[in-house]
């Protein structure tokens, strides 16, 4: 569904065109300590039984249950065994070992009685309770997993529990899904660096940090660069990025302004335009295309709310689907109930900023937080989602349900 003729596409068409450009970047082997937030590309198996021995779960003594059942309540302490020690066996019925949590149980005993239920004096342990169970306080060898069992299966986000399991089974290197190499490119002569003091007609560049922060959640590596509104430099720098990166995320320079050189330069560099302009507000001038070397270019309009919306509505779903995150958050539609009547007459999809809360019936209710247009990025701090109001409608009534795109934790 190529739209090379410059006509505007609908939000649904734009989404479809982007999702036709999914990429598989393969996989790579990395140290497990660096794998947090990556997607596991192999099954992790137990290198031995878990636990690897009959593991004691309480500090106390180990006895043979049969001795207790035969009426013995007093046991001579044959040895003291700490966690990490090789097990020492008892030889006689009335012997016990003092043994600590985490230690390996000797074969000659089968039941642990905790210190709280004992009196130990002069090397003799006297059991002070009558009710014990055979085999108590022992975590049996192989009870959790057997050697070669899968302990973490491929295609899931690596979190702290998987890092912990990799450490436990000695899996120092993990095969993970490779991520695209991303260039984040800001454009515009009005932009200054964060550490500079802008004049009243300049702004500090923030879109590049917004994008970088969003990518960090997926552990995507990115480089940032800036391009002034100058066609030669724009051409030179974008050409370099197309050769060096898998994905270019630009902000600014794609509208109708005299100094918006990005679409023209992309065309000169043979990046095939797949659409330019989407029937949406904010973010209408969004440009998307692909180069024959595989590089994809998402060129967002520069207004911070436009960049933010396009990033969440289009780029994140593309990324999550490309790196095959299971049940990607962005692909599971979410809906909320509109709290007030809203009117929006332009024939385009309106992504209204809302604050979603849960009501007393357990429903998600969206309060409009319209702000002052796509330049009002301060408003993003007070809202937590965009509500997608369909282009075909102008009046949206309180109580109606629409799709939402949360960009923060809702509850
Ligand atoms: P443009 O899409 O290039 O016309 O940019 C529209 C407006 O977005 C500019 O006037 C800037 O105020 C703002 N803008 C563009 N790029 C950035 C950026 N990297 N960070 C913050 N604001 C930006
Ligand atoms: Mg600009």
XYZ file of C-alpha atoms and ligand atoms in Angstrom:
435
model
C 0.000 0.000 0.000
C 2.589 2.473 -1.138
C 1.617 6.109 -1.112
C 4.385 7.706 -3.125
C 2.078 10.329 -4.613
C 2.164 12.557 -1.587
C -1.469 11.975 -0.635
C -2.328 11.875 3.001
C -2.923 8.469 4.549
C -5.258 7.577 7.386
C -3.869 6.503 10.768
C -4.814 2.888 9.986
C -3.071 3.007 6.597
C 0.035 4.567 8.130
C 0.126 1.850 10.782
C -0.309 -0.894 8.189
C 2.446 0.494 5.938
C 4.830 0.690 8.887
C 4.026 -2.831 10.058
C 4.783 -4.099 6.535
C 8.356 -3.006 7.184
C 9.046 -5.332 10.118
C 12.682 -6.410 10.370
C 14.378 -9.357 11.990
C 17.833 -8.285 13.130
C 18.825 -11.818 14.159
C 20.386 -12.632 17.502
C 23.681 -12.162 19.321
C 25.551 -13.590 22.301
C 26.109 -11.195 25.204
C 27.206 -11.476 28.867
C 24.175 -12.261 31.039
C 24.838 -9.253 33.250
C 24.180 -6.978 30.277
C 20.992 -8.733 29.203
C 18.405 -6.951 31.346
C 15.574 -5.621 29.153
C 16.636 -7.659 26.100
C 14.538 -10.436 24.528
C 15.820 -13.953 25.188
C 16.487 -15.817 21.929
C 17.262 -19.284 23.338
C 15.942 -21.602 26.026
C 17.975 -21.589 29.246
C 18.373 -25.113 30.657
C 19.296 -26.351 34.110
C 22.948 -27.514 34.086
C 22.170 -29.859 37.010
C 19.210 -30.737 39.219
C 17.638 -27.881 41.166
C 18.295 -28.127 44.012
C 21.452 -30.114 43.265
C 21.314 -32.059 46.544
C 18.787 -32.785 49.281
C 18.933 -29.322 50.762
C 18.230 -28.547 54.408
C 15.724 -25.689 54.869
C 15.980 -25.103 58.667
C 18.874 -24.837 61.091
C 18.651 -27.796 63.527
C 19.537 -31.494 63.669
C 19.222 -34.308 61.174
C 18.004 -37.686 62.437
C 16.540 -40.881 61.101
C 12.754 -40.681 61.413
C 12.548 -44.391 62.274
C 14.567 -43.724 65.450
C 12.118 -41.033 66.578
C 9.201 -43.324 65.745
C 10.801 -46.022 67.888
C 10.659 -43.617 70.843
C 14.161 -42.087 70.823
C 14.159 -38.432 71.927
C 17.839 -37.970 72.778
C 20.561 -37.896 70.113
C 24.356 -37.576 70.295
C 25.716 -34.872 68.028
C 28.147 -36.657 65.697
C 29.160 -33.586 63.632
C 28.237 -30.052 62.725
C 27.589 -29.432 59.039
C 27.481 -25.914 57.576
C 26.109 -24.858 54.177
C 28.796 -25.602 51.604
C 30.303 -28.492 53.656
C 30.470 -32.017 52.344
C 27.830 -34.119 54.165
C 29.008 -36.310 57.079
C 27.012 -39.449 57.812
C 25.803 -40.700 61.194
C 26.456 -44.351 61.960
C 24.160 -45.198 64.874
C 20.390 -44.837 65.454
C 20.860 -42.434 68.371
C 23.237 -40.134 66.544
C 22.372 -36.894 64.820
C 24.175 -34.163 62.951
C 23.747 -30.488 63.684
C 23.066 -29.045 60.286
C 22.438 -25.569 58.889
C 20.052 -24.138 56.306
C 21.370 -24.671 52.799
C 23.567 -27.639 53.757
C 23.525 -30.935 51.891
C 21.686 -33.654 53.827
C 23.763 -36.809 54.635
C 22.211 -40.022 53.253
C 22.062 -41.551 56.738
C 19.420 -39.099 58.020
C 16.054 -38.199 56.561
C 14.359 -35.644 58.816
C 15.329 -32.239 60.203
C 14.193 -30.945 63.598
C 14.682 -27.213 64.011
C 16.642 -25.674 66.908
C 13.420 -24.142 68.289
C 12.166 -27.700 69.046
C 15.383 -28.905 70.739
C 17.425 -28.623 73.894
C 21.131 -29.121 73.178
C 23.563 -29.537 76.052
C 26.977 -31.216 76.287
C 26.764 -32.708 72.834
C 23.283 -34.214 73.373
C 20.207 -32.956 71.536
C 16.848 -33.607 73.211
C 13.722 -33.283 71.112
C 11.087 -31.245 72.982
C 8.120 -31.814 70.656
C 6.104 -34.930 69.840
C 4.790 -33.992 66.477
C 7.265 -34.299 63.640
C 6.806 -35.459 60.074
C 9.067 -37.844 58.224
C 11.192 -35.886 55.709
C 10.339 -32.476 57.144
C 12.415 -29.376 56.379
C 14.155 -30.905 53.367
C 14.037 -29.525 49.826
C 14.494 -32.671 47.743
C 17.162 -32.901 45.023
C 15.664 -32.119 41.603
C 12.296 -31.117 43.086
C 12.220 -27.752 41.231
C 13.871 -28.750 37.946
C 15.769 -31.760 36.628
C 19.079 -31.405 34.795
C 18.445 -30.229 31.184
C 14.899 -29.042 31.970
C 14.084 -25.643 30.445
C 14.136 -23.053 33.210
C 13.438 -20.021 30.994
C 12.029 -20.350 27.511
C 12.994 -18.194 24.541
C 11.036 -15.136 23.409
C 10.515 -13.308 26.638
C 11.744 -10.092 28.150
C 14.806 -10.666 30.332
C 13.979 -9.436 33.826
C 15.640 -9.825 37.213
C 14.304 -13.386 37.656
C 15.890 -14.532 34.389
C 19.199 -12.845 35.228
C 19.086 -14.660 38.567
C 18.374 -18.007 36.888
C 21.183 -17.496 34.342
C 23.570 -16.866 37.246
C 22.321 -19.988 39.093
C 22.794 -22.338 36.163
C 26.151 -20.820 35.198
C 24.932 -19.430 31.871
C 27.456 -16.637 31.492
C 26.514 -15.727 27.920
C 22.966 -15.396 26.646
C 21.657 -15.444 23.098
C 19.379 -12.419 22.756
C 17.472 -10.746 19.920
C 19.640 -8.197 18.180
C 18.314 -4.671 18.237
C 18.340 -2.108 15.468
C 21.083 0.509 15.565
C 19.275 3.790 15.817
C 20.277 7.357 14.927
C 18.232 10.069 16.634
C 18.444 13.226 14.585
C 17.161 16.613 15.669
C 16.806 19.349 13.063
C 16.360 23.085 13.313
C 18.355 26.307 13.624
C 16.246 27.406 16.589
C 17.566 24.571 18.778
C 20.337 24.885 21.330
C 21.970 22.279 23.555
C 20.549 21.616 27.020
C 23.508 23.244 28.780
C 23.162 26.457 26.765
C 21.109 29.512 27.694
C 18.614 30.040 24.853
C 17.592 33.505 23.657
C 13.801 34.098 23.780
C 13.556 32.963 20.152
C 15.515 29.745 20.648
C 14.530 26.466 22.381
C 16.542 23.731 24.010
C 16.448 20.505 22.035
C 14.404 17.954 23.972
C 12.858 15.589 21.394
C 16.110 13.677 21.026
C 16.110 12.975 24.789
C 12.429 11.962 24.728
C 13.193 9.424 22.019
C 16.355 8.208 23.715
C 14.522 7.701 27.020
C 11.781 5.687 25.307
C 14.391 3.527 23.542
C 16.265 2.872 26.766
C 13.280 0.867 27.999
C 14.064 -1.590 25.205
C 17.855 -1.411 25.713
C 18.183 -0.018 22.178
C 21.545 1.666 21.588
C 21.339 5.000 19.872
C 23.477 7.927 18.832
C 22.191 11.477 18.735
C 23.095 14.071 16.200
C 21.874 17.463 15.178
C 21.341 18.944 11.729
C 20.930 22.664 11.057
C 18.349 23.848 8.522
C 20.833 23.740 5.670
C 20.301 21.394 2.695
C 23.957 20.415 2.055
C 24.667 19.461 5.671
C 21.265 17.760 5.911
C 22.136 15.642 2.858
C 25.611 14.777 4.065
C 24.551 13.777 7.582
C 21.450 11.830 6.586
C 23.478 9.999 3.914
C 25.982 8.976 6.578
C 23.200 7.761 8.893
C 21.507 5.730 6.163
C 24.808 3.922 5.604
C 25.607 3.411 9.282
C 22.255 2.782 11.023
C 19.235 0.510 10.711
C 16.699 3.128 11.760
C 16.725 6.924 11.583
C 14.376 8.773 13.925
C 14.217 12.390 12.882
C 12.278 15.214 14.427
C 11.422 18.439 12.642
C 11.935 19.703 9.126
C 9.102 17.713 7.486
C 6.378 20.384 7.277
C 5.661 23.037 4.650
C 8.150 25.630 5.968
C 10.759 27.325 3.752
C 13.509 25.594 5.720
C 11.977 22.116 5.957
C 14.506 20.247 3.798
C 14.110 16.714 5.131
C 11.604 15.184 2.619
C 13.464 16.630 -0.357
C 16.831 15.383 0.874
C 15.443 11.936 1.667
C 14.090 11.741 -1.860
C 17.478 12.765 -3.315
C 19.132 10.057 -1.222
C 16.722 7.484 -2.706
C 14.854 6.768 0.466
C 11.497 5.608 -0.872
C 8.690 7.651 0.599
C 5.981 5.263 1.796
C 3.804 8.095 3.023
C 4.029 11.750 3.872
C 1.301 13.228 6.072
C -1.214 11.335 8.137
C -4.817 12.412 8.785
C -4.173 13.046 12.425
C -3.630 15.773 14.962
C -1.051 16.178 16.304
C 1.627 14.838 13.976
C 0.095 15.425 10.543
C 3.398 16.011 8.611
C 4.859 12.609 9.677
C 7.050 11.167 6.859
C 7.966 7.497 6.581
C 10.174 5.691 4.095
C 12.634 2.889 3.413
C 16.010 2.748 1.679
C 16.957 -0.211 -0.508
C 19.802 -1.041 1.936
C 17.140 -1.802 4.579
C 17.373 1.447 6.548
C 14.014 2.805 7.705
C 13.340 6.487 8.219
C 10.705 7.741 10.637
C 10.688 11.530 10.260
C 8.411 13.050 12.891
C 7.183 16.636 12.967
C 9.248 18.663 15.450
C 6.608 19.834 17.859
C 7.314 17.844 21.004
C 3.774 16.485 21.388
C 3.763 15.428 17.716
C 7.087 13.620 18.094
C 5.861 12.006 21.316
C 2.596 10.814 19.785
C 4.216 9.445 16.604
C 6.848 7.665 18.664
C 4.233 5.862 20.783
C 1.583 5.299 18.130
C 3.895 4.106 15.327
C 7.525 3.521 16.228
C 7.155 1.591 19.513
C 4.623 -0.881 17.991
C 6.995 -1.370 15.035
C 9.932 -1.974 17.411
C 8.043 -4.333 19.737
C 6.756 -6.382 16.806
C 10.120 -6.442 15.018
C 12.057 -7.704 18.016
C 9.246 -10.196 18.684
C 8.402 -9.198 22.191
C 5.727 -11.667 23.298
C 2.316 -10.037 23.824
C 3.659 -6.581 23.050
C 1.974 -3.972 25.223
C 1.405 -1.731 22.237
C -0.432 -4.474 20.290
C -3.011 -5.177 22.957
C -5.738 -2.571 22.399
C -6.841 -0.679 25.466
C -10.014 1.333 25.826
C -11.414 3.916 28.221
C -14.688 5.736 28.824
C -14.806 9.415 27.891
C -15.594 11.550 30.939
C -16.829 14.730 29.162
C -18.325 15.645 25.784
C -15.651 16.653 23.255
C -15.995 18.289 19.829
C -13.316 18.041 17.154
C -14.468 19.006 13.671
C -11.320 18.631 11.519
C -11.594 15.519 9.298
C -8.700 13.779 10.971
C -8.026 11.376 13.820
C -7.639 13.369 17.004
C -5.186 12.071 19.575
C -6.433 13.866 22.633
C -4.339 13.902 25.770
C -6.284 12.402 28.650
C -5.797 11.437 32.242
C -7.083 7.918 32.812
C -8.176 6.822 36.266
C -10.047 3.804 37.506
C -13.551 4.577 38.847
C -15.391 2.865 41.709
C -16.835 0.295 39.262
C -13.332 -0.720 38.202
C -13.701 0.971 34.800
C -11.063 3.145 33.152
C -12.337 6.683 32.716
C -10.510 9.257 30.556
C -10.589 12.918 31.520
C -9.731 15.222 28.576
C -6.541 17.222 29.173
C -6.439 19.101 25.909
C -3.663 21.584 26.655
C -2.625 24.200 24.140
C -1.807 22.210 21.030
C 1.204 20.251 19.872
C 3.721 22.771 21.207
C 2.393 22.398 24.752
C 4.614 19.645 26.018
C 4.172 20.689 29.655
C 0.686 19.181 29.377
C 2.185 15.712 28.782
C 3.332 15.677 32.384
C -0.251 15.971 33.617
C -1.777 13.407 31.249
C -1.068 9.693 31.003
C -2.470 8.615 27.625
C -3.691 9.679 24.207
C -7.301 8.873 23.368
C -7.725 8.109 19.660
C -10.918 9.809 18.456
C -11.973 8.625 14.961
C -11.746 11.000 11.993
C -15.278 10.254 10.749
C -16.903 11.733 13.842
C -16.967 15.294 15.227
C -18.929 14.920 18.438
C -17.770 12.547 21.116
C -20.117 12.046 24.010
C -19.523 11.450 27.663
C -19.815 7.704 28.354
C -18.611 6.599 24.902
C -15.666 4.219 24.741
C -12.556 4.856 22.600
C -9.123 3.348 22.145
C -6.322 4.781 24.266
C -2.529 4.769 24.032
C -1.121 4.970 27.558
C 2.368 6.380 27.885
C 2.544 6.100 31.659
C 1.493 3.619 34.277
C -2.261 4.144 34.689
C -2.951 2.487 38.034
P 9.411 21.760 12.732
O 8.639 20.481 12.630
O 10.816 21.642 12.295
O 8.692 22.857 12.017
O 9.443 22.155 14.254
C 8.307 22.636 14.905
C 8.648 23.162 16.282
O 9.005 22.074 17.079
C 9.848 24.087 16.333
O 9.505 25.401 16.185
C 10.441 23.835 17.695
O 9.871 24.738 18.604
C 9.984 22.445 18.020
N 11.089 21.519 17.919
C 11.643 21.019 16.810
N 12.637 20.168 17.105
C 12.694 20.125 18.447
C 13.504 19.421 19.383
N 14.477 18.575 18.976
N 13.284 19.619 20.689
C 12.327 20.451 21.114
N 11.523 21.134 20.293
C 11.700 20.985 18.973
Mg 12.330 22.929 11.971
